């Protein structure tokens, strides 16, 4: 699948922002200006992320319609989740800033919604059977792990962040492990795609067209696969191991700053891979996956 | 749009073409369209369309032109042509490409008086046409069709697409739906051959041998239709066996008529007499029948499957099986139609017996230097099975069947200021009819109807430019081309042809002094012309698919059609035929000016309706006279309107009792006279033994007054054999020099030669072409995906991408025809895939055969007809590094044609 | 809208005969031609005369080579368009309801006015049947020519998809696959029509007919020579042959 930067930014930042929001609401009690800046920052991250997702729409002016199909569509659910989450945190954020004293238990509602939203994001991908690498519960888990780790880093919880990063490592490894054999397990092949498999070995003779097409650009992205190994190292090394190291050896805010930058690098690398490595079964028709 | 001539319905929205679909009532396509037809809208909107007449201002080939007015353009043409007509008409060479108005353009050239006219048939499929006419009085090509409704076995030789592309597809679809069997004989298994139930992946150039081996098997088993042979073919004629000038000719009676021995009496009898039963086994005064000569030849062990299998690349058992299958279907599964009929002898038949085996063949056998004889061999196979013009077999479309004798002979004597005395092209019966000057040199620039290729019934368009530049047989002044991309895909040896077009004399003048060209689009050829007469596109003009030409007939009905403009041109262009009439009128050509010297025809539409070729017979057969005339009748001013009302076509249906056995069916002969196809009934016998061919052999043996040059004697003796034979193609001579691989092209179904690439939809489907390599060669050269190969022929070299193909003869590589484009042409961007990766095989094909010991260089053509031997090509393969920028080689400079848009 | 109908009254769709398709691409351009001026926005082309042309097509024809173990290799041409699946994943993923399956006839359509161009439905379709139009930013797909098959302005015989109407070999058939008595259903039954990628659990409506068995195995020839020509010579042969005449 084509790793569109808008979608990568969307999933990384919104996940991190939602994780942070959830922690702000449940594990912090900033007040006054501090509260304002923290909440504003968390909101900004989440909304920038969500806004980025609109960039890959063909007709963003109709984006409101995406709210209509919550009964069946994970994308619609995610949209609802995001808006409800942002709304749900608002009273608490105001209360924190203005000192209104709203009970903190309120935050849990938002936090649950936030995590549900992250899971919904993951489900957008996990529901797609046509991309076997994604079609697994490890995908929402992965998104959740990243959101939590990002949140902990921003929230400045050193030990939880380290644990969450370890969780990320686990989720990523699981995703790769499951994902690497997924295509084969899905049993889709050029033989089943054409139904000709029983007759003999099927190969491409001529492509349906020599020109480019939406499908080739969007679904059959084979350009960057040779970077896979390096990017996997970056995702785990730079995105997990180094932040843990930074948190362990660099004290104070500096450690967090460094860890966040490294985390983001790793997260972007992982997310790029998440798309670039994902093979759509339609690629079978073109002999390229 | 193309030579398939399908009927279309064009839908307009606000005066613009919005959608094109097939005309359901049309006899050719019955509603369906091909990929090109269904995207014709892109043809009409292409940015490559020429916009205005042009005069060359830069050097030839530079692409530098200035726009001029039509008046200026026509005056220039007249200034060039008038002196030629007055002094030496042969100095105009007028050749047309896939022209659908040949009866008109030929008539114009005849009026001009030049002997140098032909359309593209010589490089296309004249072997097919000529072998058919000389043998059956009709040809495959688009002049006949399998009985799609009744045929049970259909064998297809060397066809990728053909002119009758939609009818063949409809037919194959029908046969498959009925569960009838289709067999494809083709080195390459794509398209029709991919859906065939059986595929015989023959080695190129060996079909003749394969077919004669089938004949061997059938004869050996006695599985031939003796009754059919005796009644309808010259198998019972006696061959003169007396040494001397008549040896091998038919034994004739006092009236110089060949005759047969009647089985009832054992005595000679006229071949056409009522009740006569020609005796195939007769021996008379030491002369034996054609049948016996034929049997003696093909029963020889040289034609046994085991003897030919390796050469043909087909296992012997496979050949025997096919022969058995043919015999089984023809004789054990014969069909009968309860339709009484009467033959030309007056013998009545209670029903029509059919041999439901049909064949079709095209350029795969035709475009070889043994193609004429191979096509004859195939016709012989059909005849032996009784599978021509019988129910379930292959049948001819009116105006065919038509005996060879009913065709004209070539006319070629140029007299200044005078028209030619008859049509240029025809069918020679003997050496006396060759187009030779008194000194024996060729009278035509293309050397058609010369000893090098006596039966060149369609001319040799591929030799015009090389001959004109070599001054052999003479120089010309003006080359006038229409609808032929001679600077690119329709030439052999493209690189040198481009040089020839720009060749200069020591004084700096061009060796071909003037080139006038009519194209509708910015093709490669445009860049090499001096004067461009821009044509309309197909939806902007009148056209006529005439019975005098290549009509839209079906075996059951004669038919012709028109096209009329549905949109006005939005540019300064004019229909070429109208322009030609205008030119003719300005030159005062006979038939084109009225008594008072004014133009006789307003435009082509007027010509279509008012012109009469013979009294009562004009370009269109329908709605003549007062509107009821079918075939014959005075011109009818409402004719065009009536055609439009009728969906653009007209059909005259063949009566029920005349539907089969047409050459011999009295009812058909009478009908043909009634609708104006003939002036009198013309029954005839199929020519198993070809006497015209034997006459040339006799000349080569030294008999007769008109003698060939000595260096051609051996070749004529071989090629002009009166019974079908096989000899290796001339291209095979390259094999010992390491050129072991055959290289072919095929037409893609979705492209028409060079002009599909300007169609934005089609070029997305096929924007470049690879060379397809069979498994054995793929492994041998260690190719893998994405690789490139250097391909070398005796005359050139290309470097191109390769792709593996399993369903391919193991000695053969191939590519799609005419996808490669010259940079800058067709209004495509310079880095268009067509000109970067795409390539032509033509760069490797020479128009001349390599020099032999005698220093003579013959054209790369069939020695009988002059058919260009495109598929004789032999090459050598090597793995190669991808060229710079992964662009195929050779690369020619960019044509600077932006100015034309 | 985005929920799939429990059951459709009809299941209109195509049956494509791989034994007959010659790969001529006529259905590709006929489809483009009709739909360029029909249902919804035109099917745009980008860089149409340039180095990298690209455009929206609703129907594409591939070509595959099949290599059986012990028989001659084959080429199979393979048209690919929307299969109007019963369990269409492209419908349920759609966040806007633009993508829907009609309860009356099972046709899967996109309401272009509601489509935000998120592309999710194209991701969900295993068959690559949907292409986002680069100019309009909306999802395009085969409509089964709804604007033909119910079009009262067209003559009865033309109320079939453009691709079916144009297919020269008759390899494409249109009809109701829910009705076991329909011509298409019978064809599927007779020829063993099958689903593409059944493992994707989409339950396609369109069916493909497999290539028939090709290339008879080499077996003994049935043609027996009349007699041993070497021994009897041409004369003997001639006697036997002509002796067959009445
Ligand atoms: N390697 C190889 N080469 C081959 C062949 C092969 O099999 N292999 N086949 C040969 C054969 S059989 C043929 S027939 C030739 C065909 O070759 P050409 O006859 O050259 O065919 P086209 O490429 O169609 O070019 C005809 C020209 O007609 C122009 N044209 C199109 N429409 C119109 C119109 O309406 N009016 C006018 N005035 N011009 C128009 C086109 O723009 C083009 O420039 O190619 C030959 N070349
Ligand atoms: N779509 C489309 N249709 C066209 C045209 C076009 O350009 N595009 N051009 C038109 C014109 S001008 C022409 S002349 C016709 C030509 O129509 P076809 O006769 O179908 O011409 P080709 O495409 O050259 O196909 C030649 C076939 O012969 C096979 N072949 C080559 N050598 C041999 C051999 O030795 N033996 C056997 N058995 N087979 C062999 C090749 O593999 C190929 O399949 O098509 C016409 N129709
Ligand atoms: S075969 Fe030729 S005439 Fe027929 S639809 Fe195609 S382009 Fe038009
Ligand atoms: S083929 Fe694809 S687009 Fe069509 S209904 Fe099935 S899943 Fe949806
Ligand atoms: S692209 Fe349009 S139809 Fe497809 S899922 Fe998105 S909104 Fe629905
Ligand atoms: S049914 Fe209509 S929209 Fe669908 S592929 Fe055929 S022509 Fe195209
Ligand atoms: S039109 Fe028919 S034969 Fe041609 S590619 Fe389409 S389905 Fe195949
Ligand atoms: Mo041709």
mmCIF file with all atom_site columns, N, CA, C and O in Angstrom, chain B residues 22 24 31 33 35 176 189 197 199 219-220 222 263 321 758 763-764 804 806 829, chain C residues 19 29 45 48-50 55 65 73 75 157-158 165-166 215 219 226 237 244 246:
data_model
loop_
_atom_site.group_PDB
_atom_site.id
_atom_site.type_symbol
_atom_site.label_atom_id
_atom_site.label_alt_id
_atom_site.label_comp_id
_atom_site.label_asym_id
_atom_site.label_entity_id
_atom_site.label_seq_id
_atom_site.pdbx_PDB_ins_code
_atom_site.Cartn_x
_atom_site.Cartn_y
_atom_site.Cartn_z
_atom_site.occupancy
_atom_site.B_iso_or_equiv
_atom_site.pdbx_formal_charge
_atom_site.auth_seq_id
_atom_site.auth_comp_id
_atom_site.auth_asym_id
_atom_site.auth_atom_id
_atom_site.pdbx_PDB_model_num
ATOM 1   N N  . UNK B 1 22  ? -21.747 0.200   -31.998 1.00 0.00 ? 22  UNK B N  1
ATOM 2   C CA . UNK B 1 22  ? -21.915 -0.559  -33.233 1.00 0.00 ? 22  UNK B CA 1
ATOM 3   C C  . UNK B 1 22  ? -23.348 -0.512  -33.731 1.00 0.00 ? 22  UNK B C  1
ATOM 4   O O  . UNK B 1 22  ? -24.284 -0.442  -32.939 1.00 0.00 ? 22  UNK B O  1
ATOM 5   N N  . UNK B 1 24  ? -26.347 -2.336  -35.004 1.00 0.00 ? 24  UNK B N  1
ATOM 6   C CA . UNK B 1 24  ? -26.808 -3.731  -34.892 1.00 0.00 ? 24  UNK B CA 1
ATOM 7   C C  . UNK B 1 24  ? -27.234 -4.336  -36.219 1.00 0.00 ? 24  UNK B C  1
ATOM 8   O O  . UNK B 1 24  ? -27.194 -5.547  -36.406 1.00 0.00 ? 24  UNK B O  1
ATOM 9   N N  . UNK B 1 31  ? -23.485 -4.936  -34.677 1.00 0.00 ? 31  UNK B N  1
ATOM 10  C CA . UNK B 1 31  ? -23.632 -4.225  -33.405 1.00 0.00 ? 31  UNK B CA 1
ATOM 11  C C  . UNK B 1 31  ? -22.381 -4.153  -32.565 1.00 0.00 ? 31  UNK B C  1
ATOM 12  O O  . UNK B 1 31  ? -22.254 -3.277  -31.723 1.00 0.00 ? 31  UNK B O  1
ATOM 13  N N  . UNK B 1 33  ? -18.315 -3.702  -31.659 1.00 0.00 ? 33  UNK B N  1
ATOM 14  C CA . UNK B 1 33  ? -17.196 -2.872  -32.100 1.00 0.00 ? 33  UNK B CA 1
ATOM 15  C C  . UNK B 1 33  ? -15.933 -3.408  -31.453 1.00 0.00 ? 33  UNK B C  1
ATOM 16  O O  . UNK B 1 33  ? -15.986 -4.050  -30.408 1.00 0.00 ? 33  UNK B O  1
ATOM 17  N N  . UNK B 1 35  ? -11.953 -2.494  -29.893 1.00 0.00 ? 35  UNK B N  1
ATOM 18  C CA . UNK B 1 35  ? -11.465 -1.480  -28.954 1.00 0.00 ? 35  UNK B CA 1
ATOM 19  C C  . UNK B 1 35  ? -11.194 -0.147  -29.646 1.00 0.00 ? 35  UNK B C  1
ATOM 20  O O  . UNK B 1 35  ? -11.400 0.918   -29.070 1.00 0.00 ? 35  UNK B O  1
ATOM 21  N N  . UNK B 1 176 ? -17.659 -21.489 -30.894 1.00 0.00 ? 176 UNK B N  1
ATOM 22  C CA . UNK B 1 176 ? -17.357 -22.016 -29.564 1.00 0.00 ? 176 UNK B CA 1
ATOM 23  C C  . UNK B 1 176 ? -18.637 -22.214 -28.770 1.00 0.00 ? 176 UNK B C  1
ATOM 24  O O  . UNK B 1 176 ? -18.762 -23.171 -28.008 1.00 0.00 ? 176 UNK B O  1
ATOM 25  N N  . UNK B 1 189 ? 0.737   -18.272 -29.559 1.00 0.00 ? 189 UNK B N  1
ATOM 26  C CA . UNK B 1 189 ? -0.614  -18.578 -29.094 1.00 0.00 ? 189 UNK B CA 1
ATOM 27  C C  . UNK B 1 189 ? -1.216  -17.392 -28.336 1.00 0.00 ? 189 UNK B C  1
ATOM 28  O O  . UNK B 1 189 ? -1.287  -17.375 -27.114 1.00 0.00 ? 189 UNK B O  1
ATOM 29  N N  . UNK B 1 197 ? -9.212  -24.513 -29.572 1.00 0.00 ? 197 UNK B N  1
ATOM 30  C CA . UNK B 1 197 ? -9.225  -25.739 -28.775 1.00 0.00 ? 197 UNK B CA 1
ATOM 31  C C  . UNK B 1 197 ? -7.905  -26.492 -28.899 1.00 0.00 ? 197 UNK B C  1
ATOM 32  O O  . UNK B 1 197 ? -7.526  -27.238 -28.011 1.00 0.00 ? 197 UNK B O  1
ATOM 33  N N  . UNK B 1 199 ? -3.799  -26.019 -30.422 1.00 0.00 ? 199 UNK B N  1
ATOM 34  C CA . UNK B 1 199 ? -2.809  -25.077 -30.941 1.00 0.00 ? 199 UNK B CA 1
ATOM 35  C C  . UNK B 1 199 ? -1.663  -25.857 -31.545 1.00 0.00 ? 199 UNK B C  1
ATOM 36  O O  . UNK B 1 199 ? -1.108  -26.756 -30.911 1.00 0.00 ? 199 UNK B O  1
ATOM 37  N N  . UNK B 1 219 ? -4.596  -38.234 -49.229 1.00 0.00 ? 219 UNK B N  1
ATOM 38  C CA . UNK B 1 219 ? -4.524  -38.997 -50.479 1.00 0.00 ? 219 UNK B CA 1
ATOM 39  C C  . UNK B 1 219 ? -4.224  -40.462 -50.181 1.00 0.00 ? 219 UNK B C  1
ATOM 40  O O  . UNK B 1 219 ? -4.857  -41.366 -50.726 1.00 0.00 ? 219 UNK B O  1
ATOM 41  N N  . UNK B 1 220 ? -3.266  -40.679 -49.314 1.00 0.00 ? 220 UNK B N  1
ATOM 42  C CA . UNK B 1 220 ? -2.858  -42.027 -48.963 1.00 0.00 ? 220 UNK B CA 1
ATOM 43  C C  . UNK B 1 220 ? -4.063  -42.853 -48.514 1.00 0.00 ? 220 UNK B C  1
ATOM 44  O O  . UNK B 1 220 ? -4.210  -44.011 -48.856 1.00 0.00 ? 220 UNK B O  1
ATOM 45  N N  . UNK B 1 222 ? -7.106  -42.134 -49.282 1.00 0.00 ? 222 UNK B N  1
ATOM 46  C CA . UNK B 1 222 ? -8.212  -42.004 -50.231 1.00 0.00 ? 222 UNK B CA 1
ATOM 47  C C  . UNK B 1 222 ? -9.331  -41.126 -49.710 1.00 0.00 ? 222 UNK B C  1
ATOM 48  O O  . UNK B 1 222 ? -10.458 -41.202 -50.192 1.00 0.00 ? 222 UNK B O  1
ATOM 49  N N  . UNK B 1 263 ? -16.433 -40.390 -68.331 1.00 0.00 ? 263 UNK B N  1
ATOM 50  C CA . UNK B 1 263 ? -16.391 -41.763 -67.798 1.00 0.00 ? 263 UNK B CA 1
ATOM 51  C C  . UNK B 1 263 ? -17.417 -42.662 -68.478 1.00 0.00 ? 263 UNK B C  1
ATOM 52  O O  . UNK B 1 263 ? -17.243 -43.875 -68.557 1.00 0.00 ? 263 UNK B O  1
ATOM 53  N N  . UNK B 1 321 ? -2.999  -36.982 -36.997 1.00 0.00 ? 321 UNK B N  1
ATOM 54  C CA . UNK B 1 321 ? -4.267  -36.785 -36.274 1.00 0.00 ? 321 UNK B CA 1
ATOM 55  C C  . UNK B 1 321 ? -5.108  -35.701 -36.914 1.00 0.00 ? 321 UNK B C  1
ATOM 56  O O  . UNK B 1 321 ? -6.321  -35.841 -37.061 1.00 0.00 ? 321 UNK B O  1
ATOM 57  N N  . UNK B 1 758 ? -2.096  7.727   -30.924 1.00 0.00 ? 758 UNK B N  1
ATOM 58  C CA . UNK B 1 758 ? -2.545  9.087   -30.646 1.00 0.00 ? 758 UNK B CA 1
ATOM 59  C C  . UNK B 1 758 ? -3.872  9.071   -29.897 1.00 0.00 ? 758 UNK B C  1
ATOM 60  O O  . UNK B 1 758 ? -4.428  10.118  -29.596 1.00 0.00 ? 758 UNK B O  1
ATOM 61  N N  . UNK B 1 763 ? -3.545  4.170   -25.924 1.00 0.00 ? 763 UNK B N  1
ATOM 62  C CA . UNK B 1 763 ? -2.117  4.187   -25.577 1.00 0.00 ? 763 UNK B CA 1
ATOM 63  C C  . UNK B 1 763 ? -1.900  3.890   -24.094 1.00 0.00 ? 763 UNK B C  1
ATOM 64  O O  . UNK B 1 763 ? -0.793  3.538   -23.691 1.00 0.00 ? 763 UNK B O  1
ATOM 65  N N  . UNK B 1 764 ? -2.945  4.010   -23.307 1.00 0.00 ? 764 UNK B N  1
ATOM 66  C CA . UNK B 1 764 ? -2.798  3.587   -21.912 1.00 0.00 ? 764 UNK B CA 1
ATOM 67  C C  . UNK B 1 764 ? -2.795  2.063   -21.811 1.00 0.00 ? 764 UNK B C  1
ATOM 68  O O  . UNK B 1 764 ? -2.184  1.490   -20.932 1.00 0.00 ? 764 UNK B O  1
ATOM 69  N N  . UNK B 1 804 ? 9.269   -13.090 -21.073 1.00 0.00 ? 804 UNK B N  1
ATOM 70  C CA . UNK B 1 804 ? 9.146   -14.531 -21.310 1.00 0.00 ? 804 UNK B CA 1
ATOM 71  C C  . UNK B 1 804 ? 7.732   -14.910 -21.738 1.00 0.00 ? 804 UNK B C  1
ATOM 72  O O  . UNK B 1 804 ? 6.759   -14.398 -21.199 1.00 0.00 ? 804 UNK B O  1
ATOM 73  N N  . UNK B 1 806 ? 5.601   -18.572 -22.676 1.00 0.00 ? 806 UNK B N  1
ATOM 74  C CA . UNK B 1 806 ? 5.689   -20.029 -22.775 1.00 0.00 ? 806 UNK B CA 1
ATOM 75  C C  . UNK B 1 806 ? 4.998   -20.563 -24.028 1.00 0.00 ? 806 UNK B C  1
ATOM 76  O O  . UNK B 1 806 ? 5.511   -21.466 -24.686 1.00 0.00 ? 806 UNK B O  1
ATOM 77  N N  . UNK B 1 829 ? 4.385   13.572  -26.305 1.00 0.00 ? 829 UNK B N  1
ATOM 78  C CA . UNK B 1 829 ? 5.557   14.216  -25.727 1.00 0.00 ? 829 UNK B CA 1
ATOM 79  C C  . UNK B 1 829 ? 6.802   13.408  -26.114 1.00 0.00 ? 829 UNK B C  1
ATOM 80  O O  . UNK B 1 829 ? 6.720   12.224  -26.419 1.00 0.00 ? 829 UNK B O  1
ATOM 81  N N  . UNK C 2 19  ? -13.049 -19.010 -21.859 1.00 0.00 ? 19  UNK C N  1
ATOM 82  C CA . UNK C 2 19  ? -12.743 -19.899 -22.979 1.00 0.00 ? 19  UNK C CA 1
ATOM 83  C C  . UNK C 2 19  ? -12.878 -19.162 -24.305 1.00 0.00 ? 19  UNK C C  1
ATOM 84  O O  . UNK C 2 19  ? -12.382 -19.626 -25.324 1.00 0.00 ? 19  UNK C O  1
ATOM 85  N N  . UNK C 2 29  ? -12.726 -0.216  -23.786 1.00 0.00 ? 29  UNK C N  1
ATOM 86  C CA . UNK C 2 29  ? -12.970 1.136   -24.289 1.00 0.00 ? 29  UNK C CA 1
ATOM 87  C C  . UNK C 2 29  ? -14.459 1.415   -24.440 1.00 0.00 ? 29  UNK C C  1
ATOM 88  O O  . UNK C 2 29  ? -14.883 2.559   -24.306 1.00 0.00 ? 29  UNK C O  1
ATOM 89  N N  . UNK C 2 45  ? -8.602  11.424  -17.724 1.00 0.00 ? 45  UNK C N  1
ATOM 90  C CA . UNK C 2 45  ? -7.259  10.952  -18.046 1.00 0.00 ? 45  UNK C CA 1
ATOM 91  C C  . UNK C 2 45  ? -6.274  12.045  -17.656 1.00 0.00 ? 45  UNK C C  1
ATOM 92  O O  . UNK C 2 45  ? -6.526  13.220  -17.909 1.00 0.00 ? 45  UNK C O  1
ATOM 93  N N  . UNK C 2 48  ? -2.606  12.733  -20.877 1.00 0.00 ? 48  UNK C N  1
ATOM 94  C CA . UNK C 2 48  ? -3.031  11.734  -21.865 1.00 0.00 ? 48  UNK C CA 1
ATOM 95  C C  . UNK C 2 48  ? -2.069  11.545  -23.036 1.00 0.00 ? 48  UNK C C  1
ATOM 96  O O  . UNK C 2 48  ? -2.012  10.467  -23.600 1.00 0.00 ? 48  UNK C O  1
ATOM 97  N N  . UNK C 2 49  ? -1.338  12.579  -23.413 1.00 0.00 ? 49  UNK C N  1
ATOM 98  C CA . UNK C 2 49  ? -0.424  12.428  -24.551 1.00 0.00 ? 49  UNK C CA 1
ATOM 99  C C  . UNK C 2 49  ? 1.035   12.556  -24.098 1.00 0.00 ? 49  UNK C C  1
ATOM 100 O O  . UNK C 2 49  ? 1.923   12.794  -24.902 1.00 0.00 ? 49  UNK C O  1
ATOM 101 N N  . UNK C 2 50  ? 1.238   12.417  -22.811 1.00 0.00 ? 50  UNK C N  1
ATOM 102 C CA . UNK C 2 50  ? 2.570   12.634  -22.257 1.00 0.00 ? 50  UNK C CA 1
ATOM 103 C C  . UNK C 2 50  ? 3.314   11.349  -21.979 1.00 0.00 ? 50  UNK C C  1
ATOM 104 O O  . UNK C 2 50  ? 2.959   10.281  -22.471 1.00 0.00 ? 50  UNK C O  1
ATOM 105 N N  . UNK C 2 55  ? -5.263  7.031   -16.305 1.00 0.00 ? 55  UNK C N  1
ATOM 106 C CA . UNK C 2 55  ? -6.665  7.407   -16.359 1.00 0.00 ? 55  UNK C CA 1
ATOM 107 C C  . UNK C 2 55  ? -7.532  6.412   -15.623 1.00 0.00 ? 55  UNK C C  1
ATOM 108 O O  . UNK C 2 55  ? -7.072  5.378   -15.158 1.00 0.00 ? 55  UNK C O  1
ATOM 109 N N  . UNK C 2 65  ? -0.458  -16.396 -18.611 1.00 0.00 ? 65  UNK C N  1
ATOM 110 C CA . UNK C 2 65  ? -0.059  -17.651 -19.232 1.00 0.00 ? 65  UNK C CA 1
ATOM 111 C C  . UNK C 2 65  ? -0.169  -18.754 -18.197 1.00 0.00 ? 65  UNK C C  1
ATOM 112 O O  . UNK C 2 65  ? 0.206   -18.580 -17.051 1.00 0.00 ? 65  UNK C O  1
ATOM 113 N N  . UNK C 2 73  ? 1.401   -25.021 -23.126 1.00 0.00 ? 73  UNK C N  1
ATOM 114 C CA . UNK C 2 73  ? 1.056   -23.821 -22.356 1.00 0.00 ? 73  UNK C CA 1
ATOM 115 C C  . UNK C 2 73  ? -0.091  -23.056 -23.030 1.00 0.00 ? 73  UNK C C  1
ATOM 116 O O  . UNK C 2 73  ? -0.307  -23.172 -24.229 1.00 0.00 ? 73  UNK C O  1
ATOM 117 N N  . UNK C 2 75  ? -2.594  -19.308 -23.119 1.00 0.00 ? 75  UNK C N  1
ATOM 118 C CA . UNK C 2 75  ? -2.775  -17.903 -22.758 1.00 0.00 ? 75  UNK C CA 1
ATOM 119 C C  . UNK C 2 75  ? -4.258  -17.743 -22.427 1.00 0.00 ? 75  UNK C C  1
ATOM 120 O O  . UNK C 2 75  ? -5.118  -18.207 -23.175 1.00 0.00 ? 75  UNK C O  1
ATOM 121 N N  . UNK C 2 157 ? -33.461 -4.172  -26.818 1.00 0.00 ? 157 UNK C N  1
ATOM 122 C CA . UNK C 2 157 ? -32.288 -5.029  -27.020 1.00 0.00 ? 157 UNK C CA 1
ATOM 123 C C  . UNK C 2 157 ? -30.990 -4.355  -26.573 1.00 0.00 ? 157 UNK C C  1
ATOM 124 O O  . UNK C 2 157 ? -29.983 -5.012  -26.371 1.00 0.00 ? 157 UNK C O  1
ATOM 125 N N  . UNK C 2 158 ? -31.032 -3.030  -26.436 1.00 0.00 ? 158 UNK C N  1
ATOM 126 C CA . UNK C 2 158 ? -29.828 -2.326  -26.007 1.00 0.00 ? 158 UNK C CA 1
ATOM 127 C C  . UNK C 2 158 ? -29.764 -2.158  -24.497 1.00 0.00 ? 158 UNK C C  1
ATOM 128 O O  . UNK C 2 158 ? -28.825 -1.565  -23.977 1.00 0.00 ? 158 UNK C O  1
ATOM 129 N N  . UNK C 2 165 ? -22.628 -5.475  -24.838 1.00 0.00 ? 165 UNK C N  1
ATOM 130 C CA . UNK C 2 165 ? -23.129 -5.171  -26.171 1.00 0.00 ? 165 UNK C CA 1
ATOM 131 C C  . UNK C 2 165 ? -21.995 -5.176  -27.186 1.00 0.00 ? 165 UNK C C  1
ATOM 132 O O  . UNK C 2 165 ? -22.161 -5.589  -28.320 1.00 0.00 ? 165 UNK C O  1
ATOM 133 N N  . UNK C 2 166 ? -20.840 -4.724  -26.791 1.00 0.00 ? 166 UNK C N  1
ATOM 134 C CA . UNK C 2 166 ? -19.772 -4.579  -27.778 1.00 0.00 ? 166 UNK C CA 1
ATOM 135 C C  . UNK C 2 166 ? -18.919 -5.830  -27.928 1.00 0.00 ? 166 UNK C C  1
ATOM 136 O O  . UNK C 2 166 ? -18.221 -5.971  -28.917 1.00 0.00 ? 166 UNK C O  1
ATOM 137 N N  . UNK C 2 215 ? -6.186  -28.875 -26.336 1.00 0.00 ? 215 UNK C N  1
ATOM 138 C CA . UNK C 2 215 ? -5.054  -29.659 -26.807 1.00 0.00 ? 215 UNK C CA 1
ATOM 139 C C  . UNK C 2 215 ? -5.179  -31.139 -26.506 1.00 0.00 ? 215 UNK C C  1
ATOM 140 O O  . UNK C 2 215 ? -4.651  -31.652 -25.522 1.00 0.00 ? 215 UNK C O  1
ATOM 141 N N  . UNK C 2 219 ? -2.939  -39.213 -29.554 1.00 0.00 ? 219 UNK C N  1
ATOM 142 C CA . UNK C 2 219 ? -3.421  -40.590 -29.562 1.00 0.00 ? 219 UNK C CA 1
ATOM 143 C C  . UNK C 2 219 ? -3.274  -41.073 -30.986 1.00 0.00 ? 219 UNK C C  1
ATOM 144 O O  . UNK C 2 219 ? -2.969  -40.303 -31.877 1.00 0.00 ? 219 UNK C O  1
ATOM 145 N N  . UNK C 2 226 ? -4.799  -46.575 -47.745 1.00 0.00 ? 226 UNK C N  1
ATOM 146 C CA . UNK C 2 226 ? -5.562  -47.513 -48.566 1.00 0.00 ? 226 UNK C CA 1
ATOM 147 C C  . UNK C 2 226 ? -4.792  -48.801 -48.797 1.00 0.00 ? 226 UNK C C  1
ATOM 148 O O  . UNK C 2 226 ? -5.335  -49.877 -48.804 1.00 0.00 ? 226 UNK C O  1
ATOM 149 N N  . UNK C 2 237 ? -2.872  -47.630 -56.251 1.00 0.00 ? 237 UNK C N  1
ATOM 150 C CA . UNK C 2 237 ? -3.571  -46.636 -55.427 1.00 0.00 ? 237 UNK C CA 1
ATOM 151 C C  . UNK C 2 237 ? -4.743  -46.041 -56.202 1.00 0.00 ? 237 UNK C C  1
ATOM 152 O O  . UNK C 2 237 ? -5.857  -45.928 -55.699 1.00 0.00 ? 237 UNK C O  1
ATOM 153 N N  . UNK C 2 244 ? -13.775 -46.354 -55.625 1.00 0.00 ? 244 UNK C N  1
ATOM 154 C CA . UNK C 2 244 ? -14.787 -45.934 -54.648 1.00 0.00 ? 244 UNK C CA 1
ATOM 155 C C  . UNK C 2 244 ? -15.926 -45.163 -55.303 1.00 0.00 ? 244 UNK C C  1
ATOM 156 O O  . UNK C 2 244 ? -16.952 -44.922 -54.694 1.00 0.00 ? 244 UNK C O  1
ATOM 157 N N  . UNK C 2 246 ? -19.085 -44.362 -57.508 1.00 0.00 ? 246 UNK C N  1
ATOM 158 C CA . UNK C 2 246 ? -20.232 -45.196 -57.889 1.00 0.00 ? 246 UNK C CA 1
ATOM 159 C C  . UNK C 2 246 ? -20.209 -45.515 -59.385 1.00 0.00 ? 246 UNK C C  1
ATOM 160 O O  . UNK C 2 246 ? -19.678 -44.755 -60.164 1.00 0.00 ? 246 UNK C O  1
#
